[in-house]
PDB file of C-alpha atoms in Angstrom:
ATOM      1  CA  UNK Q   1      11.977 -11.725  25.183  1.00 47.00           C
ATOM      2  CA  UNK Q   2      13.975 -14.309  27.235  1.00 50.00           C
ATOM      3  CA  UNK Q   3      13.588 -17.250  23.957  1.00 65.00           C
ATOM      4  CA  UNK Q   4      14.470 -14.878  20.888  1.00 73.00           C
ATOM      5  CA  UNK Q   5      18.121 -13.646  20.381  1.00 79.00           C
ATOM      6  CA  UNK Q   6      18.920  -9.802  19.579  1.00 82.00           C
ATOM      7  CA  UNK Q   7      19.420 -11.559  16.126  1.00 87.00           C
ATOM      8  CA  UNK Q   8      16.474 -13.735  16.190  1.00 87.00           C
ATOM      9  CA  UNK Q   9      14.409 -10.282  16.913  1.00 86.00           C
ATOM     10  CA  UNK Q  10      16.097  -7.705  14.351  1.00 91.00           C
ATOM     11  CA  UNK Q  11      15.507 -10.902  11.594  1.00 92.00           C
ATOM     12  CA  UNK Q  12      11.718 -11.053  13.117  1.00 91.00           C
ATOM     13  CA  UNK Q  13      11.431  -6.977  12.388  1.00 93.00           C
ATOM     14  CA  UNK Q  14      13.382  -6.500   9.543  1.00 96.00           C
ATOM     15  CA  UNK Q  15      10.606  -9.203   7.434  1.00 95.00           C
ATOM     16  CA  UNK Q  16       7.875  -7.451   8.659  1.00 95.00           C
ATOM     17  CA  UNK Q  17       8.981  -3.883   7.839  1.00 97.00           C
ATOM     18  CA  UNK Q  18      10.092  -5.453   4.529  1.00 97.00           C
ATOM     19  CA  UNK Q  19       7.126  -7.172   3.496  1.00 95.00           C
ATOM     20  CA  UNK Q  20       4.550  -5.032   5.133  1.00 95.00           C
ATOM     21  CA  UNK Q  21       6.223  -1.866   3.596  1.00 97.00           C
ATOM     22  CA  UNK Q  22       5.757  -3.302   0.258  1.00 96.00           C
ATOM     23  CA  UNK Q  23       2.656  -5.199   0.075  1.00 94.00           C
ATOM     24  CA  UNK Q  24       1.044  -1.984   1.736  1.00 95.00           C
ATOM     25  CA  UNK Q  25       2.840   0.664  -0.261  1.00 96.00           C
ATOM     26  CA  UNK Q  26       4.833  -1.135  -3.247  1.00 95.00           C
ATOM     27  CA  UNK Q  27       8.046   0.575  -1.572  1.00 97.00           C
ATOM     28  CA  UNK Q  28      11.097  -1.075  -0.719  1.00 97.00           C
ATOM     29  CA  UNK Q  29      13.492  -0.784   1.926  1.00 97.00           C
ATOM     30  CA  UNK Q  30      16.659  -1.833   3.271  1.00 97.00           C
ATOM     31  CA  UNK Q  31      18.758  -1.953   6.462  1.00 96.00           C
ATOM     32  CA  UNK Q  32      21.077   0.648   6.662  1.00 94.00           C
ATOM     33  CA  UNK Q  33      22.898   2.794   9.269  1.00 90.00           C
ATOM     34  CA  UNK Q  34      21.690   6.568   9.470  1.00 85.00           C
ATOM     35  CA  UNK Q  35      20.181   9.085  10.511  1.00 87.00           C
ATOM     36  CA  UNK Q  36      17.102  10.794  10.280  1.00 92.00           C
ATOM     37  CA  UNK Q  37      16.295  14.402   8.603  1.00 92.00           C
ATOM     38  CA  UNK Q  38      15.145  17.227  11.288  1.00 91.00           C
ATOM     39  CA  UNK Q  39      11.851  16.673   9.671  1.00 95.00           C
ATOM     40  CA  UNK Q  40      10.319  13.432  11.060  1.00 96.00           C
ATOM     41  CA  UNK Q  41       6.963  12.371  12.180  1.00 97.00           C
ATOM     42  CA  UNK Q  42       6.595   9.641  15.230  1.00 97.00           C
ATOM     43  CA  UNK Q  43       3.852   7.017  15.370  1.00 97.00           C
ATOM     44  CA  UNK Q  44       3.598   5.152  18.575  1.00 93.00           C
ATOM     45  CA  UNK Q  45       1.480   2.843  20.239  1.00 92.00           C
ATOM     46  CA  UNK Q  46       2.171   0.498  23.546  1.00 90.00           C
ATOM     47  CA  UNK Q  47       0.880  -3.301  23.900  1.00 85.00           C
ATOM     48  CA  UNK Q  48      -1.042  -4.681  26.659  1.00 79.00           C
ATOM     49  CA  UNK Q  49      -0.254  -7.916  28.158  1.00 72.00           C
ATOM     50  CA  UNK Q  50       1.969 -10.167  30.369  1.00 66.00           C
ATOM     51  CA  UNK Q  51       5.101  -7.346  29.108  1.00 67.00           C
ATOM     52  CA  UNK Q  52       5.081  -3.686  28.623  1.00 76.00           C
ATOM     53  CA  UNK Q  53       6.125  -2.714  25.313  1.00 85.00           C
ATOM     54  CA  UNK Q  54       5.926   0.327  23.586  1.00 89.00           C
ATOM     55  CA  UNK Q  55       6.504   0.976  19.138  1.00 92.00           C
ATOM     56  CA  UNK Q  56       7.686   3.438  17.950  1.00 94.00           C
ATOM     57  CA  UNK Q  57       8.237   4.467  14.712  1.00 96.00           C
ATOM     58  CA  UNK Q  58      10.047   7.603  13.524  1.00 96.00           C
ATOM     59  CA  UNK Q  59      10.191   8.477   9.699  1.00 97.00           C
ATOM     60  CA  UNK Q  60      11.281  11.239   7.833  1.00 97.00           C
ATOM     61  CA  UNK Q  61       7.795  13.119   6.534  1.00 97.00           C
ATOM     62  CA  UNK Q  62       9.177  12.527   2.622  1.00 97.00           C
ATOM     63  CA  UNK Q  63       9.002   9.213   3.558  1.00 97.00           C
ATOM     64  CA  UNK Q  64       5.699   8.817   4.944  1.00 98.00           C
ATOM     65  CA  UNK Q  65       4.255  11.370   2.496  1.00 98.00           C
ATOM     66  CA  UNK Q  66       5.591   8.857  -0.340  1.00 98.00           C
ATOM     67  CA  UNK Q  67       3.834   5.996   1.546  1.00 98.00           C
ATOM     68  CA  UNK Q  68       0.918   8.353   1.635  1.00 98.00           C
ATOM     69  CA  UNK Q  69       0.922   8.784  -1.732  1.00 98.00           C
ATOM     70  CA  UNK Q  70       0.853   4.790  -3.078  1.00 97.00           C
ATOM     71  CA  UNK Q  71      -1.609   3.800  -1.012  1.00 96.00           C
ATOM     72  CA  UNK Q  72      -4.324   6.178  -1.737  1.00 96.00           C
ATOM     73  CA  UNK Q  73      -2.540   6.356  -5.568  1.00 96.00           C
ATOM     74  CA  UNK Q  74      -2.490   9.931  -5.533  1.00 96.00           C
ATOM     75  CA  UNK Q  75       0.307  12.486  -5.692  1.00 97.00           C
ATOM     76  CA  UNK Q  76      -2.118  15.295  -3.939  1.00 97.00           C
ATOM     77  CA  UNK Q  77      -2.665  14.009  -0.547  1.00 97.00           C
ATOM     78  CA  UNK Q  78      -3.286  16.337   2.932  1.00 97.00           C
ATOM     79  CA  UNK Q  79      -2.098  16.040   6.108  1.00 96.00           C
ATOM     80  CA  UNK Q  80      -4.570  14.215   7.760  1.00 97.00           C
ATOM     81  CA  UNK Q  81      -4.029  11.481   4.724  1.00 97.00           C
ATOM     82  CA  UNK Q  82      -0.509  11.126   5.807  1.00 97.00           C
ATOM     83  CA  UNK Q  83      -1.559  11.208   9.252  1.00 97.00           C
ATOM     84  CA  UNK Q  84      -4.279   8.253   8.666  1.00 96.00           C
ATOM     85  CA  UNK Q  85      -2.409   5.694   5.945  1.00 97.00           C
ATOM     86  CA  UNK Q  86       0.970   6.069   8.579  1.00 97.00           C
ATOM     87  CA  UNK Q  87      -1.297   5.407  11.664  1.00 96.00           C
ATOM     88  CA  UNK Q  88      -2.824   2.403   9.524  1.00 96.00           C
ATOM     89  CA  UNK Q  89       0.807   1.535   8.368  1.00 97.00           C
ATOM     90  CA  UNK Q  90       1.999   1.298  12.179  1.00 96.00           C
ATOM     91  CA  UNK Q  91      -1.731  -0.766  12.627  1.00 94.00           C
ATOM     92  CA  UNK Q  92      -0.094  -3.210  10.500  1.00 94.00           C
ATOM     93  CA  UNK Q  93       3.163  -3.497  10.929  1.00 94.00           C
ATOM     94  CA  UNK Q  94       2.349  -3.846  15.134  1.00 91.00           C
ATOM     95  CA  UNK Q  95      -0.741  -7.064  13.930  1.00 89.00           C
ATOM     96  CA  UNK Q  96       2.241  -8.969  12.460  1.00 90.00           C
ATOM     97  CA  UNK Q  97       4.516  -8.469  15.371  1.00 88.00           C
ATOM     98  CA  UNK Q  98       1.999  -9.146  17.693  1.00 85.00           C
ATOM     99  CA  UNK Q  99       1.479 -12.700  15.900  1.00 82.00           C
ATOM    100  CA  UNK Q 100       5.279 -13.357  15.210  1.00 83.00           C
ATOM    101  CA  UNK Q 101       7.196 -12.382  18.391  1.00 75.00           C
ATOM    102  CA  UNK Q 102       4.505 -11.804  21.304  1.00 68.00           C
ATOM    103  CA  UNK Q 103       2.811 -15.299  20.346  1.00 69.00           C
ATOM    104  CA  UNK Q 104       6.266 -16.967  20.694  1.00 73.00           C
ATOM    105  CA  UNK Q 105       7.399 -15.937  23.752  1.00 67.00           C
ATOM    106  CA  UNK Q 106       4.193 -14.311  25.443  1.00 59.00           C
ATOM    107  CA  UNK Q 107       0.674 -14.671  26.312  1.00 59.00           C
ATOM    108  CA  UNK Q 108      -0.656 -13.114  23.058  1.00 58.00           C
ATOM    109  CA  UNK Q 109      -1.476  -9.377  23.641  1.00 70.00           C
ATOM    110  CA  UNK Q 110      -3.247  -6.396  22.107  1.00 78.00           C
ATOM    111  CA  UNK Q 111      -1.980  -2.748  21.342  1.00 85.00           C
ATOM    112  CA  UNK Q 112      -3.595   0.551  21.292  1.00 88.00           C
ATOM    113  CA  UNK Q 113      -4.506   2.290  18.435  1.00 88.00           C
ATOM    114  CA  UNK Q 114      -1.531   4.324  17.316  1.00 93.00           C
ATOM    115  CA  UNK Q 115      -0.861   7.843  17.782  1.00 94.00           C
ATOM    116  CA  UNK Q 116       0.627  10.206  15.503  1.00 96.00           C
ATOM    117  CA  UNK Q 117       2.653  13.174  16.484  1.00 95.00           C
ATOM    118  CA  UNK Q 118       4.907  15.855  14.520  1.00 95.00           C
ATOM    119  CA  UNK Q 119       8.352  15.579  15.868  1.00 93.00           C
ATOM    120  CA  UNK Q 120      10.552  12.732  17.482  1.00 91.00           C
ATOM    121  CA  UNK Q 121       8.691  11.308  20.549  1.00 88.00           C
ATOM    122  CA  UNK Q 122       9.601   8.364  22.361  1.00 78.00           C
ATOM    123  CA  UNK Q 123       7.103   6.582  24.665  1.00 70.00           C
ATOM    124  CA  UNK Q 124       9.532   4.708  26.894  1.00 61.00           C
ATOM    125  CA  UNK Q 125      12.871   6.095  29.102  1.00 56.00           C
ATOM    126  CA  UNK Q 126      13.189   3.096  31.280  1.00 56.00           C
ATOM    127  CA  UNK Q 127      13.931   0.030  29.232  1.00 65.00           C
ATOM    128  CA  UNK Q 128      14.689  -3.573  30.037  1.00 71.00           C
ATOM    129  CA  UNK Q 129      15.334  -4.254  26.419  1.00 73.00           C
ATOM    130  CA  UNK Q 130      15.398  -2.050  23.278  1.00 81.00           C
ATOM    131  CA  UNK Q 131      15.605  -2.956  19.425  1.00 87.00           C
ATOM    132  CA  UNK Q 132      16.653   0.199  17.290  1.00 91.00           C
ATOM    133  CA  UNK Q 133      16.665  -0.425  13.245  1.00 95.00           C
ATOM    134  CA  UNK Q 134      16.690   1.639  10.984  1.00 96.00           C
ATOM    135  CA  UNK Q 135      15.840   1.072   7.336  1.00 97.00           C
ATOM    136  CA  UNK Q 136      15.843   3.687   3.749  1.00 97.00           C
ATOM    137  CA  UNK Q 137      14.217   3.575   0.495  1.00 96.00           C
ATOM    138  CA  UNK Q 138      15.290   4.140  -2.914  1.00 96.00           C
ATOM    139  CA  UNK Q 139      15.566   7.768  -2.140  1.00 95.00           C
ATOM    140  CA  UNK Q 140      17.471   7.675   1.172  1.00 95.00           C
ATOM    141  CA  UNK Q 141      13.923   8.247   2.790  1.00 96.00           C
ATOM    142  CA  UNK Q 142      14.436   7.201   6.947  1.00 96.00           C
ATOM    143  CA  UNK Q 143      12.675   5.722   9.478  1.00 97.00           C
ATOM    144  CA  UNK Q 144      13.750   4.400  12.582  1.00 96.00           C
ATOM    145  CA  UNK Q 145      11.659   1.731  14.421  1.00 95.00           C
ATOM    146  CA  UNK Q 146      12.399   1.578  18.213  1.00 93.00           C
ATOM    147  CA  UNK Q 147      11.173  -1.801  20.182  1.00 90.00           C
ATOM    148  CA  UNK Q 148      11.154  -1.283  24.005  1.00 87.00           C
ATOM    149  CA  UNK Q 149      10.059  -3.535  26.954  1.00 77.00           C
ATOM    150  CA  UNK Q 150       9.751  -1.220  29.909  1.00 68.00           C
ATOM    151  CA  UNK Q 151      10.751  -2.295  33.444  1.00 52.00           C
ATOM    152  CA  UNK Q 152       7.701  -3.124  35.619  1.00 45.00           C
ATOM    153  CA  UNK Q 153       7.463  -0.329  38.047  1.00 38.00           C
ATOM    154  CA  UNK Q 154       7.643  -2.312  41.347  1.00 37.00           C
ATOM    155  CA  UNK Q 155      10.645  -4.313  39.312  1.00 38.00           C
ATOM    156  CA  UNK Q 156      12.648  -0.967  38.989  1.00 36.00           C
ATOM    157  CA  UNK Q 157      15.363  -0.236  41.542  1.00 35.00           C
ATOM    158  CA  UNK Q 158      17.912   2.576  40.841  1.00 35.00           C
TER     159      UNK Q 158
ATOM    160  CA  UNK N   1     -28.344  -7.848  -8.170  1.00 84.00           C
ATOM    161  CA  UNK N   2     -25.610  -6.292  -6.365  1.00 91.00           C
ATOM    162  CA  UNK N   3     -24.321  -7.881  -3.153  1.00 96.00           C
ATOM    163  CA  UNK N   4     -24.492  -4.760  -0.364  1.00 97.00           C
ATOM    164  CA  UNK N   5     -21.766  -4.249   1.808  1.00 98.00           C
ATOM    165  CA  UNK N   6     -20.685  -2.352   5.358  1.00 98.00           C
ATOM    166  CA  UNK N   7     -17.654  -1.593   6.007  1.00 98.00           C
ATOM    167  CA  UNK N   8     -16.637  -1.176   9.534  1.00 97.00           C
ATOM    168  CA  UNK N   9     -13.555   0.441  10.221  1.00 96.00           C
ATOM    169  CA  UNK N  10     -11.863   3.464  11.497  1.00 94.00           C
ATOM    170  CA  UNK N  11      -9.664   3.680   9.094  1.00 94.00           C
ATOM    171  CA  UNK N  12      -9.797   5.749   6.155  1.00 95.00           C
ATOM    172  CA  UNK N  13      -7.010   3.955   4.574  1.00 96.00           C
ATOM    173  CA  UNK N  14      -9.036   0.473   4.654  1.00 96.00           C
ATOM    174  CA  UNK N  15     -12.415   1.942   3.784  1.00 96.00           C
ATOM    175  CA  UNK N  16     -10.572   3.682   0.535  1.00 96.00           C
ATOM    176  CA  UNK N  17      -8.803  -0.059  -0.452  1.00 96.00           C
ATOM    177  CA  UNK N  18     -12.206  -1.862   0.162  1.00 97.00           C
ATOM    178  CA  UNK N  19     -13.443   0.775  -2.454  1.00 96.00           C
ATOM    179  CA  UNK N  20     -10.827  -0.190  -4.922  1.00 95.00           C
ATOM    180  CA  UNK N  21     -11.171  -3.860  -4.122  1.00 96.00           C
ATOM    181  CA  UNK N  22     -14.487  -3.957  -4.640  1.00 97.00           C
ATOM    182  CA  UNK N  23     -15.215  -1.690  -7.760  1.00 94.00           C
ATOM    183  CA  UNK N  24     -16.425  -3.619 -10.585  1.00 93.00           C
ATOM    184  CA  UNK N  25     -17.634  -6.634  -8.804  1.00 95.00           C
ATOM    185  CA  UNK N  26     -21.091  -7.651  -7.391  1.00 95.00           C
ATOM    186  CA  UNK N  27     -20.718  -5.620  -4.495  1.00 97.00           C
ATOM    187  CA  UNK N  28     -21.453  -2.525  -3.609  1.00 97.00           C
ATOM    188  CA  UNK N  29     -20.243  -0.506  -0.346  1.00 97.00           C
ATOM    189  CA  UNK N  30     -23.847   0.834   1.047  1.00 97.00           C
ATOM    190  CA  UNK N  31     -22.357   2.421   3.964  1.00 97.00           C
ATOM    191  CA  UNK N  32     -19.239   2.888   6.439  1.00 97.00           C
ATOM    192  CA  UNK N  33     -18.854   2.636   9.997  1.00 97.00           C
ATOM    193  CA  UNK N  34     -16.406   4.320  11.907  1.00 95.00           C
ATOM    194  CA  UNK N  35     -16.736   2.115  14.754  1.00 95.00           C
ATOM    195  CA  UNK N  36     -19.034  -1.189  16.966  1.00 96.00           C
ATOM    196  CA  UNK N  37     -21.668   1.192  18.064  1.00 97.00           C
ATOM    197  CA  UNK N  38     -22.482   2.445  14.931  1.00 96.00           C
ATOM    198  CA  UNK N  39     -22.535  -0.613  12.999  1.00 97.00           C
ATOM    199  CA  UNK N  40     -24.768  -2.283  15.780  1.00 97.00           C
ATOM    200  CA  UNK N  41     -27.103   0.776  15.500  1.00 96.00           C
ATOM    201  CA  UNK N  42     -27.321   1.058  11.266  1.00 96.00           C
ATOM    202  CA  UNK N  43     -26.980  -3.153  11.345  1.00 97.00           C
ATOM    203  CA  UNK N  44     -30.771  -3.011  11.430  1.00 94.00           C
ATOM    204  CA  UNK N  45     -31.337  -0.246   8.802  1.00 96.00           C
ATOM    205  CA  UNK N  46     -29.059  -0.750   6.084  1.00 96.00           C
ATOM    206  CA  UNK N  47     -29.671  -5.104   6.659  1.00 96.00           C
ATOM    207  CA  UNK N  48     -26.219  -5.536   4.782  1.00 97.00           C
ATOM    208  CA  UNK N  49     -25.543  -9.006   3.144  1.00 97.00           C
ATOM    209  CA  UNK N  50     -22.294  -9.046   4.404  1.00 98.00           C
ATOM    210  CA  UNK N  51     -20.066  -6.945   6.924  1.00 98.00           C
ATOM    211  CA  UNK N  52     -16.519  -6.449   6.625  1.00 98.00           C
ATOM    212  CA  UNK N  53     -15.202  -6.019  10.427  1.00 97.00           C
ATOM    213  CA  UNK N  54     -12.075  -4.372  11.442  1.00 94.00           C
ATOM    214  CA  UNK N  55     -11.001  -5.417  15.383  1.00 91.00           C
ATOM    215  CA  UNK N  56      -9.375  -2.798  16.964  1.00 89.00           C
ATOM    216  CA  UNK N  57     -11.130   0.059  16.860  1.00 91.00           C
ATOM    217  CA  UNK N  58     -12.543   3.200  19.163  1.00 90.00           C
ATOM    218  CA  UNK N  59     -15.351   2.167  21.936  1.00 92.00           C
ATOM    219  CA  UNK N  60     -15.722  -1.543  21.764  1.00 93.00           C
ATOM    220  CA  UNK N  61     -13.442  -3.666  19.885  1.00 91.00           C
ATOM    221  CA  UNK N  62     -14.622  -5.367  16.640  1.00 94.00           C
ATOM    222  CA  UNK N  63     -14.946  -9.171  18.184  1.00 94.00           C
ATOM    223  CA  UNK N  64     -17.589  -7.657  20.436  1.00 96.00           C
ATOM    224  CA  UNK N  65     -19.418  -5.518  17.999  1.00 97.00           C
ATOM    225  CA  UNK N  66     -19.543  -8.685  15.719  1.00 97.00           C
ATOM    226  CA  UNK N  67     -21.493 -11.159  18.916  1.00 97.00           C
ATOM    227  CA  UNK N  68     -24.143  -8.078  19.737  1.00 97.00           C
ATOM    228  CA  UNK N  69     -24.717  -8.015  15.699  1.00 97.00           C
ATOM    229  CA  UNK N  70     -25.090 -11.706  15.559  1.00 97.00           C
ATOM    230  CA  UNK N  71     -26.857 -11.952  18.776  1.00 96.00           C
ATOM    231  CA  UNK N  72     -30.019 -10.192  17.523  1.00 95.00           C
ATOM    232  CA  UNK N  73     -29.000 -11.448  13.227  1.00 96.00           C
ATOM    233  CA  UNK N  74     -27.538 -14.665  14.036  1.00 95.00           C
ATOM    234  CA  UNK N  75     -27.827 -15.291  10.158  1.00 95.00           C
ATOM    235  CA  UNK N  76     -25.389 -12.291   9.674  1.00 97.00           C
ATOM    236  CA  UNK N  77     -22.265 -12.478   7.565  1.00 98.00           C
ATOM    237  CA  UNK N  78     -19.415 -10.997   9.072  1.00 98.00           C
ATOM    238  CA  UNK N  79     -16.207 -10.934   7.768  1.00 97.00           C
ATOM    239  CA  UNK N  80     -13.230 -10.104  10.195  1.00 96.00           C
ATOM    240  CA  UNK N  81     -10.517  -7.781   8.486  1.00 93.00           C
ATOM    241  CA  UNK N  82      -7.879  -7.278  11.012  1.00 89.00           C
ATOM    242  CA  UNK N  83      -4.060  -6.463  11.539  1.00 87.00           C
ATOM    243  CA  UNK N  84      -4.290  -8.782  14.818  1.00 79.00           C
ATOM    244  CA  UNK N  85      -3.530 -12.085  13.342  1.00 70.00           C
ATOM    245  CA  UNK N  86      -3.088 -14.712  16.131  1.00 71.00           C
ATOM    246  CA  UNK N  87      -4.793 -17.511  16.387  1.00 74.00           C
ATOM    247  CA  UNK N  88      -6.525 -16.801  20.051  1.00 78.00           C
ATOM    248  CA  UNK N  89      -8.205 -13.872  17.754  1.00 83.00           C
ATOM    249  CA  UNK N  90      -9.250 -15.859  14.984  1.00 86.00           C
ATOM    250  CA  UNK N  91     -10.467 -18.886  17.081  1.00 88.00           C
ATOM    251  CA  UNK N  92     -12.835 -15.800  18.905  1.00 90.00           C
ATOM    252  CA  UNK N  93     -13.811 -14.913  16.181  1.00 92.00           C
ATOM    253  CA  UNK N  94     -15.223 -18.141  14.775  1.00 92.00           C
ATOM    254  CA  UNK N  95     -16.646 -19.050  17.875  1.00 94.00           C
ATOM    255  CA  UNK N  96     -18.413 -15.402  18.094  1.00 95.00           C
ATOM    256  CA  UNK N  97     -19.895 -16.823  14.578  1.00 96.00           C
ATOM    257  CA  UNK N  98     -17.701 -14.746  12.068  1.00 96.00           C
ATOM    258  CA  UNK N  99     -17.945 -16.571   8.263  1.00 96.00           C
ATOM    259  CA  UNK N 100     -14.022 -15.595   7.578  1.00 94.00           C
ATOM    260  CA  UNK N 101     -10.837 -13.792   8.457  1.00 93.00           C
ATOM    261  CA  UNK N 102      -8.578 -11.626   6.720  1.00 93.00           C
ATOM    262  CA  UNK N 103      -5.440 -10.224   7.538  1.00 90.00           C
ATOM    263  CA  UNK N 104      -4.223  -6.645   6.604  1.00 90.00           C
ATOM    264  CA  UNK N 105      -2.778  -5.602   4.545  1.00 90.00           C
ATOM    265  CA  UNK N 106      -4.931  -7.893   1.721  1.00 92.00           C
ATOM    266  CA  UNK N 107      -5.882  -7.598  -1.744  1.00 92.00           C
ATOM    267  CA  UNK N 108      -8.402  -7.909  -4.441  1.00 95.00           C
ATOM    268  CA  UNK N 109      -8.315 -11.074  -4.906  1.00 95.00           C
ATOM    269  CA  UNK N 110      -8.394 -12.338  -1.365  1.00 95.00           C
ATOM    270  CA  UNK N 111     -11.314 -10.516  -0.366  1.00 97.00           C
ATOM    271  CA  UNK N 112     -13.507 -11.325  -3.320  1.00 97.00           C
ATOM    272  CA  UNK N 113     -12.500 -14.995  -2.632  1.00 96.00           C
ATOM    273  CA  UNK N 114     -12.991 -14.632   1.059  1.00 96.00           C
ATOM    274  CA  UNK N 115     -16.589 -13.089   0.343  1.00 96.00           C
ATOM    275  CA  UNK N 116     -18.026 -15.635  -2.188  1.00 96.00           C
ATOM    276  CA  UNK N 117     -16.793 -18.287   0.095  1.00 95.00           C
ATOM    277  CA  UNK N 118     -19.377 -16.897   2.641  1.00 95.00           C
ATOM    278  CA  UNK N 119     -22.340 -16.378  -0.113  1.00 92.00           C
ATOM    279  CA  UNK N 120     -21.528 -20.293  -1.218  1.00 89.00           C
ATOM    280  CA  UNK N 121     -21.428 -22.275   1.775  1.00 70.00           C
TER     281      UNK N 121
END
């Protein structure tokens, strides 16, 4: 993270949310500042490499049950739909920040597959560096993407 | 004559836009694989003209899958299809022997091109 600016990173995120939100799911967003609805879902995975890092990404479900909707271009869609097209979305969105950000300024790396969870969930406590954003649709829909390097454990003195 | 296809990928998102993609061309899905092993074990069986291959995926990761497949079909066609777009992964992948990568999320048109690419070299 030492070569990209806190501006040089939220630029970085916000195009890929943008673009990968709407190629996948012919939905856009914007930037905004909010708050979620009690009602979110959490899709996380953590990358593997030189630097700890874990993605999250916190939506509210109308949101992700819209996305569910235009990419299997269907309005009756179940839960484990949702669950697969916003562990696919997270898939996605994590392959183009792997190539942008960790190919810049790290060794390239590799992520897990992504986990989804009902609820807010957040991997990481102990951060060296965090990126919060948080973005709506056309129908004040939320999510909140949360960046964070974690602090190498024998690096971590309190 | 149709073109057959397997798709290997965990995801059921991918394995429903391949569908779409590919309706009303001259190929036809003949099977999905949730994962390496399987594709390695059905490679034999179903003797696909061309494999679409995702990368990261449950049990061993789709670069490997693709070198055991070619290893014992070295005249396969395998066609990467992956979110991990950097270019350590798709120089792998060409050395492994891979005829092509794609990058998520893609369309119809990409992934016919991409395919008749292989099928004309």
């Amino acid at each position: 993270m030492n070569s990209l600016s806190d501006k040089e990173m939220q630029e970085i995120l916000n195009g890929i949310m943008f673009n990968t939100t709407e190629q996948m799911a012919n939905i856009k967003i914007k930037s905004d500042v909010g708050s979620l609805s009690q009602d979110v879902c959490t899709i996380n995975t953590s990358f593997q490499g030189n630097c700890k890092a874990t993605l999250s990404l916190l939506a509210d479900k109308s949101f992700l049950l819209r996305l569910t909707q235009e990419i299997f271009q269907n309005e009756n869609v179940s839960k484990q739909d949702i669950e697969d097209a916003s562990i696919e979305y997270l898939n996605v969105i994590c392959g183009r920040l792997v190539n942008k950000v960790f190919s810049l300024v790290h060794k390239p790396t590799k992520f897990d597959i992504p986990v989804f969870q009902n609820g807010s969930h957040i991997l990481n406590e102990h951060t060296q560096y965090c990126c919060e954003l948080y973005y709506v649709n056309n129908y004040n829909e939320g999510i909140l993407l949360i960046l964070e390097f974690s602090v190498l454990l024998n690096d971590n003195k309190k | 004559m149709s073109k057959k296809v397997m798709i290997v990928d965990d995801s059921r998102v991918v394995q429903f836009q391949l569908q779409q993609v590919l309706s009303n061309s001259e190929y036809e899905i003949v099977t999905c694989c949730q994962n390496g092993e399987e594709a390695i074990e059905q490679y034999n069986s179903v003797n696909p003209d061309i494999v679409t291959m995702d990368i990261l995926m449950p049990g061993i990761d789709g670069l490997e899958a693709a070198r055991q497949i070619l290893q014992s079909h070295p005249d396969a066609n395998i066609l990467m299809i992956s979110s991990l777009a950097y270019d350590d992964t798709i120089t792998e992948a060409k050395q492994i022997g891979a005829k092509g990568f794609i990058y998520k999320p893609f369309n119809r048109e990409q992934v016919l091109k991409s395919m008749n690419n292989i099928f004309s070299e």
